[in-house]
Short mmCIF file of C-alpha atoms in Angstrom, two decimals:
data_model
loop_
_atom_site.label_atom_id
_atom_site.label_comp_id
_atom_site.label_asym_id
_atom_site.label_seq_id
_atom_site.Cartn_x
_atom_site.Cartn_y
_atom_site.Cartn_z
CA MET N 277 90.01 277.06 130.34
CA ARG N 278 92.06 279.95 131.68
CA ALA N 279 90.56 279.61 135.17
CA ALA N 280 91.68 275.97 135.31
CA ARG N 281 95.17 277.00 134.17
CA LEU N 282 95.39 279.71 136.85
CA ILE N 283 94.38 277.22 139.53
CA LYS N 284 97.00 274.78 138.29
CA MET N 285 99.62 277.53 138.35
CA VAL N 286 98.84 278.33 142.00
CA LEU N 287 99.04 274.64 142.91
CA LEU N 288 102.38 274.29 141.13
CA LEU N 289 103.81 277.27 142.99
CA GLN N 290 102.40 275.99 146.25
CA SER N 291 104.09 272.62 145.78
CA ARG N 292 107.55 274.05 145.01
CA PRO N 293 109.55 276.91 146.53
CA THR N 294 110.29 278.61 143.19
CA MET N 295 109.61 277.92 139.53
CA THR N 296 111.08 279.65 136.50
CA ALA N 297 108.90 280.97 133.69
CA SER N 298 110.16 278.23 131.38
CA GLU N 299 109.31 275.51 133.94
CA LEU N 300 105.80 276.90 134.40
CA ALA N 301 105.34 277.24 130.65
CA ARG N 302 106.33 273.60 130.17
CA GLU N 303 103.99 272.36 132.92
CA LEU N 304 101.07 274.50 131.76
CA GLU N 305 101.76 273.92 128.05
CA VAL N 306 101.72 277.65 127.24
CA SER N 307 104.27 280.30 126.28
CA GLU N 308 106.41 282.18 128.80
CA ARG N 309 104.56 285.37 127.83
CA THR N 310 101.28 283.70 128.85
CA VAL N 311 102.89 282.72 132.16
CA THR N 312 103.76 286.38 132.78
CA ARG N 313 100.22 287.49 132.03
CA ASP N 314 98.74 284.75 134.24
CA ALA N 315 101.04 285.69 137.14
CA GLN N 316 99.91 289.30 136.83
CA ALA N 317 96.24 288.22 136.76
CA LEU N 318 96.72 286.17 139.92
CA SER N 319 98.43 289.08 141.66
CA GLU N 320 95.57 291.40 140.72
CA ALA N 321 93.13 288.83 142.10
CA GLY N 322 94.87 288.89 145.48
CA VAL N 323 97.10 285.82 145.15
CA PRO N 324 100.57 286.96 146.32
CA VAL N 325 102.68 285.79 143.36
CA TYR N 326 106.15 287.36 143.46
CA ALA N 327 108.47 287.49 140.45
CA GLU N 328 112.21 287.45 141.03
CA ARG N 329 114.27 288.57 138.06
CA GLY N 330 117.71 287.40 137.03
CA ARG N 331 119.32 284.07 136.16
CA ALA N 332 118.32 282.47 139.48
CA GLY N 333 114.92 284.15 139.50
CA GLY N 334 111.45 282.80 139.02
CA TYR N 335 107.97 282.89 140.51
CA ARG N 336 107.00 282.04 144.08
CA LEU N 337 104.18 282.56 146.54
CA VAL N 338 104.81 285.09 149.30
CA GLY N 339 104.15 284.65 153.01
CA GLY N 340 103.32 280.94 153.06
CA TYR N 341 100.16 281.47 151.03
CA ARG N 342 98.03 278.32 150.88
CA THR N 343 95.09 277.72 148.56
CA ARG N 344 92.09 275.77 149.76
CA LEU N 345 91.63 274.08 146.43
CA THR N 346 93.42 270.92 147.51
CA GLY N 347 90.40 268.75 148.35
CA LEU N 348 90.40 265.52 146.38
CA GLY N 349 87.32 264.55 144.40
CA ARG N 350 86.20 260.91 144.26
CA GLY N 351 87.52 260.36 140.76
CA GLU N 352 90.88 261.91 141.62
CA ALA N 353 91.22 259.89 144.82
CA GLU N 354 90.42 256.64 143.02
CA ALA N 355 92.82 257.45 140.18
CA LEU N 356 95.55 258.31 142.68
CA PHE N 357 95.71 254.69 143.82
CA LEU N 358 96.65 253.79 140.24
CA SER N 359 99.26 256.51 139.82
CA GLY N 360 102.04 253.91 139.70
CA VAL N 361 100.71 252.61 136.38
CA PRO N 362 100.77 255.65 134.06
CA GLY N 363 100.30 253.56 130.92
CA ALA N 364 97.15 251.95 132.29
CA LEU N 365 95.77 255.33 133.37
CA ARG N 366 96.39 256.74 129.91
CA GLU N 367 94.64 253.81 128.22
CA MET N 368 91.60 254.17 130.50
CA GLY N 369 91.38 257.92 129.84
CA LEU N 370 92.24 258.85 133.46
CA GLU N 371 95.67 260.45 132.96
CA ASP N 372 94.47 264.06 133.41
CA ILE N 373 92.48 263.18 136.55
CA ALA N 374 95.46 261.42 138.10
CA SER N 375 97.77 264.33 137.22
CA ALA N 376 95.41 266.79 138.93
CA ALA N 377 95.17 264.54 141.97
CA ARG N 378 98.96 264.22 142.31
CA LEU N 379 99.33 267.98 141.97
CA LYS N 380 96.77 268.62 144.73
CA VAL N 381 98.48 266.14 147.03
CA SER N 382 101.88 267.75 146.36
CA ALA N 383 100.47 271.16 147.14
CA ALA N 384 99.03 269.91 150.44
CA LEU N 385 102.24 268.25 151.62
CA LEU N 386 104.61 269.76 154.12
CA PRO N 387 107.67 271.38 152.49
CA SER N 388 109.91 268.60 153.81
CA LEU N 389 107.79 265.99 151.98
CA ARG N 390 107.36 267.67 148.62
CA ASP N 391 110.00 265.56 146.94
CA ALA N 392 107.98 262.42 147.72
CA PRO N 393 106.45 262.13 144.21
CA ARG N 394 109.89 262.33 142.58
CA THR N 395 111.58 259.91 144.97
CA ALA N 396 108.71 257.42 144.64
CA ALA N 397 108.88 257.57 140.84
CA GLN N 398 112.60 256.81 140.99
CA ARG N 399 111.99 253.75 143.15
CA PHE N 400 109.00 252.07 141.52
CA HIS N 401 107.87 251.62 137.93
CA LEU N 402 105.42 249.05 136.60
CA ASP N 403 105.88 247.86 133.02
CA ALA N 404 102.76 245.76 132.50
CA PRO N 405 102.94 244.55 128.87
CA ALA N 406 104.69 241.28 128.08
CA TRP N 407 108.05 241.18 126.31
CA PHE N 408 108.25 241.14 122.52
CA ARG N 409 104.77 242.44 121.83
CA GLU N 410 103.62 245.90 120.92
CA PRO N 411 101.03 247.07 123.48
CA ALA N 412 97.82 248.35 121.93
CA ALA N 413 94.99 249.73 124.04
CA PRO N 414 91.52 248.55 122.96
CA THR N 415 89.54 251.37 121.36
CA LEU N 416 86.55 250.87 123.66
CA LEU N 417 88.58 250.73 126.89
CA PRO N 418 87.88 254.37 128.00
CA VAL N 419 84.13 253.84 127.50
CA ILE N 420 84.16 250.60 129.48
CA ALA N 421 86.34 252.16 132.18
CA GLU N 422 83.82 254.99 132.54
CA ALA N 423 81.06 252.46 133.19
CA VAL N 424 83.22 250.61 135.74
CA TRP N 425 84.09 253.74 137.73
CA ASP N 426 80.50 255.02 137.72
CA ASP N 427 78.73 251.66 138.39
CA ARG N 428 76.69 252.09 135.22
CA CYS N 429 75.16 249.25 133.28
CA LEU N 430 76.74 248.49 129.95
CA ARG N 431 75.16 247.19 126.77
CA ALA N 432 77.95 245.43 124.92
CA ARG N 433 78.44 243.65 121.62
CA TYR N 434 81.07 240.96 121.97
CA ARG N 435 82.86 238.93 119.30
CA ARG N 436 82.61 235.21 120.04
CA GLY N 437 84.16 233.07 117.32
CA GLU N 438 82.67 234.08 113.99
CA SER N 439 79.55 235.63 115.51
CA GLU N 440 78.59 238.54 117.74
CA VAL N 441 76.52 238.42 120.90
CA VAL N 442 74.81 241.22 122.80
CA ARG N 443 74.99 241.33 126.58
CA GLU N 444 73.60 243.61 129.27
CA LEU N 445 76.51 243.74 131.71
CA GLU N 446 77.19 245.09 135.16
CA PRO N 447 80.89 245.99 134.84
CA TYR N 448 82.59 245.33 138.19
CA GLY N 449 86.29 245.66 137.47
CA LEU N 450 89.16 245.86 134.99
CA VAL N 451 92.24 243.65 134.95
CA LEU N 452 95.44 244.24 132.99
CA LYS N 453 97.25 240.94 132.49
CA ALA N 454 100.49 240.79 130.46
CA GLY N 455 99.40 243.74 128.30
CA VAL N 456 95.85 242.41 127.73
CA TRP N 457 92.80 244.14 129.25
CA TYR N 458 89.93 242.11 130.70
CA LEU N 459 86.52 243.10 132.08
CA CYS N 460 85.07 241.20 135.04
CA ALA N 461 81.31 241.68 134.87
CA ARG N 462 78.04 240.17 135.97
CA VAL N 463 75.53 239.40 133.26
CA GLY N 464 72.57 241.60 134.07
CA GLY N 465 69.23 240.21 135.10
CA ALA N 466 67.50 236.92 134.58
CA GLY N 467 67.94 237.13 130.82
CA ALA N 468 71.66 236.38 131.00
CA GLY N 469 71.57 234.10 128.02
CA THR N 470 69.40 236.35 125.80
CA GLY N 471 71.11 239.67 126.30
CA THR N 472 68.26 241.18 128.32
CA GLY N 473 68.53 242.47 131.86
CA THR N 474 66.39 243.63 134.76
CA ARG N 475 65.95 247.14 136.04
CA THR N 476 64.34 248.33 139.24
CA GLY N 477 61.81 251.11 139.37
CA THR N 478 64.46 253.55 140.60
CA GLY N 479 66.65 253.07 137.55
CA THR N 480 69.16 250.80 139.28
CA GLY N 481 70.19 247.50 137.73
CA THR N 482 70.24 244.42 139.93
CA GLY N 483 72.07 241.57 138.26
CA THR N 484 71.27 237.98 139.07
CA GLY N 485 73.47 236.42 136.40
CA ALA N 486 76.89 234.86 136.75
CA PHE N 487 80.15 236.76 136.96
CA ARG N 488 82.19 236.34 133.79
CA THR N 489 85.44 237.57 132.26
CA TYR N 490 85.68 239.21 128.83
CA ARG N 491 88.68 240.24 126.74
CA ILE N 492 88.11 243.91 125.98
CA ASP N 493 89.80 243.76 122.58
CA ARG N 494 86.94 241.48 121.48
CA PHE N 495 84.27 244.09 122.18
CA VAL N 496 82.91 245.62 118.99
CA GLY N 497 80.44 247.95 120.68
CA ALA N 498 79.81 249.34 124.16
CA ASP N 499 77.08 251.75 125.25
CA VAL N 500 77.03 253.12 128.78
CA GLN N 501 73.46 253.15 130.09
CA ASP N 502 71.83 255.76 132.31
CA ASP N 503 70.92 253.07 134.84
CA ARG N 504 73.27 252.25 137.70
CA PHE N 505 73.55 248.79 139.20
CA SER N 506 73.77 247.85 142.86
CA ARG N 507 77.28 246.56 143.44
CA ASP N 508 77.63 243.32 145.39
CA GLU N 509 79.82 244.42 148.30
CA ASP N 510 81.06 240.86 148.78
CA PHE N 511 82.60 240.76 145.32
CA ASP N 512 86.40 240.52 145.57
CA LEU N 513 88.05 241.43 142.26
CA PRO N 514 91.56 240.05 143.01
CA GLY N 515 90.10 236.85 144.42
CA PHE N 516 87.70 236.40 141.50
CA TRP N 517 90.44 237.00 138.94
CA GLY N 518 92.84 234.61 140.66
CA ALA N 519 90.24 231.83 140.70
CA GLN N 520 89.26 232.47 137.08
CA ALA N 521 92.88 232.50 135.91
CA GLU N 522 93.66 229.23 137.67
CA ARG N 523 90.47 227.61 136.38
CA PHE N 524 91.31 228.69 132.82
CA ALA N 525 94.87 227.41 133.11
CA ARG N 526 93.63 224.01 134.26
CA SER N 527 90.93 223.88 131.55
CA ILE N 528 93.49 223.95 128.73
CA LEU N 529 95.82 221.38 130.31
CA ARG N 530 94.29 218.31 128.68
CA VAL N 531 97.29 216.04 128.06
CA GLU N 532 99.15 214.09 130.75
CA VAL N 533 102.91 213.60 130.52
CA VAL N 534 104.83 211.31 132.88
CA LEU N 535 108.33 212.58 133.65
CA ARG N 536 111.39 211.44 135.54
CA LEU N 537 113.09 214.50 136.98
CA SER N 538 116.48 215.06 138.52
CA ALA N 539 116.79 217.37 141.51
CA ALA N 540 117.64 220.19 139.09
CA GLY N 541 114.60 219.26 136.99
CA VAL N 542 112.33 219.50 140.03
CA ARG N 543 113.81 222.90 140.82
CA ASP N 544 113.48 224.27 137.27
CA LEU N 545 110.12 222.76 136.25
CA PRO N 546 108.05 225.79 137.43
CA TYR N 547 110.15 228.05 135.18
CA ALA N 548 109.71 225.84 132.10
CA VAL N 549 105.98 225.03 132.15
CA ASP N 550 102.73 226.59 133.32
CA PRO N 551 103.07 227.44 137.05
CA VAL N 552 99.69 225.89 137.90
CA ALA N 553 100.64 222.65 136.12
CA ALA N 554 104.03 222.56 137.83
CA ARG N 555 102.46 223.15 141.24
CA ASP N 556 100.00 220.30 140.73
CA ALA N 557 102.73 217.96 139.47
CA LEU N 558 105.04 218.67 142.38
CA ALA N 559 102.34 218.75 145.06
CA ALA N 560 103.31 215.29 146.31
CA VAL N 561 106.77 214.45 145.04
CA PRO N 562 107.59 210.78 145.75
CA GLU N 563 110.85 209.48 147.13
CA PRO N 564 113.73 209.54 144.59
CA ASP N 565 114.57 206.24 142.86
CA GLY N 566 118.00 204.63 142.81
CA THR N 567 119.29 207.24 140.34
CA GLY N 568 118.10 210.16 142.47
CA ARG N 569 115.19 210.97 140.15
CA VAL N 570 111.49 211.29 140.91
CA THR N 571 108.52 210.41 138.69
CA VAL N 572 105.70 212.95 138.36
CA THR N 573 102.62 213.43 136.18
CA LEU N 574 102.41 216.79 134.43
CA ARG N 575 99.34 218.17 132.66
CA VAL N 576 100.09 220.14 129.49
CA GLU N 577 98.15 221.89 126.76
CA SER N 578 99.36 219.58 123.97
CA GLU N 579 102.28 217.38 123.00
CA GLU N 580 103.60 220.18 120.79
CA VAL N 581 103.61 222.64 123.68
CA ALA N 582 105.16 220.04 126.00
CA HIS N 583 107.91 219.33 123.47
CA THR N 584 108.82 223.02 123.32
CA GLN N 585 108.62 223.63 127.08
CA LEU N 586 110.36 220.49 128.33
CA ALA N 587 113.21 220.91 125.87
CA ALA N 588 114.39 223.75 128.12
CA LEU N 589 115.11 221.19 130.88
CA GLY N 590 117.46 219.18 128.68
CA PRO N 591 118.78 216.02 130.37
CA GLU N 592 117.18 216.99 133.70
CA ALA N 593 113.82 215.61 132.47
CA GLU N 594 113.07 212.24 130.86
CA VAL N 595 109.69 211.72 129.21
CA LEU N 596 108.25 208.27 130.00
CA SER N 597 104.88 208.73 128.32
CA PRO N 598 103.11 209.31 126.03
CA ALA N 599 105.26 207.21 123.71
CA THR N 600 104.88 209.66 120.81
CA LEU N 601 106.35 212.51 122.88
CA ARG N 602 109.18 210.27 124.11
CA GLU N 603 109.96 209.38 120.48
CA ARG N 604 110.24 213.10 119.66
CA PHE N 605 112.84 213.64 122.36
CA ALA N 606 114.69 210.46 121.31
CA ALA N 607 114.86 211.81 117.75
CA ASP N 608 116.13 215.14 119.12
CA ALA N 609 118.82 213.32 121.09
CA ILE N 610 120.00 211.45 117.97
CA ARG N 611 120.19 214.67 115.98
CA LEU N 612 122.08 216.44 118.76
CA THR N 613 124.54 213.54 119.03
CA GLU N 614 125.14 213.66 115.29
CA LEU N 615 125.53 217.42 115.38
CA TYR N 616 127.88 217.67 118.34
CA GLY N 617 129.65 214.36 117.79
CA ARG N 618 130.71 215.27 114.28
CA ARG N 619 134.21 216.67 114.02
CA GLU N 620 134.96 219.34 111.49
CA ARG N 621 137.59 218.22 109.00
#
């Protein structure tokens, strides 16, 4: 424990010209007295740590001393690519690895570039969760993330409706979408439907099942296996996720609504309804009619959802069918006329 702290102290001093005892204590999560003792131990071990006393004093390394402990491990290098999403790293249990990686990189940078981590942090921040919902990391996320990073097979219990199913999975990748974590995995082996999988004689899983997507908050159990699987190098996580997301969006759009849109309605439709549905509806916009409006067919999840979404377009959208949805908007129009046409006495 102390050895790791001493190494971190050297890296901190190597990445900055001078650090006060209080700054080091805060970074190392120890007392200032411990910082003094650690600095003395480093000096006795041959690391040229120099202490300057006084208000502007602090600790620094003498003579351009450079440690050789700046080589990045695989886990640190992989985590570094995610360093712009600190919340996601924390939820996956990779925060400490990423912190060590950033510190090693800072220590290896030229003095003129050592403010790069601070300037980058001031220019980019990713806030992944959706508005108006409290983000909650699934309990099993760190376990599943461990299997993903290490290409280890995963035996999972998954809640599907009122029942639970057991699957042998080859976990390929994690996706964080609007605050919800998903696992993209291949069902292991020929027994995809029965929860059994195949293993080679060398202890490496070779999945032949389909790639599927699972919501991690629906996992009720996850055991990382000793066996590793052979990753399909042709698998493209962003491409797979994009195709899955679009397929899912289209699968729930079961109701067709015929609309007459003004130019403003055409412009604002993608902001009011599902983007995939809007793109399909506007793919081949016909010529405007005599009133300057165009007629399009929009697929929606339900009449209730359409009523809520299309209300945002106001008079820029007229529902032609189904008749029941048109009647809803007609009733809304009557109520609005009564409300706004009434004069207060």
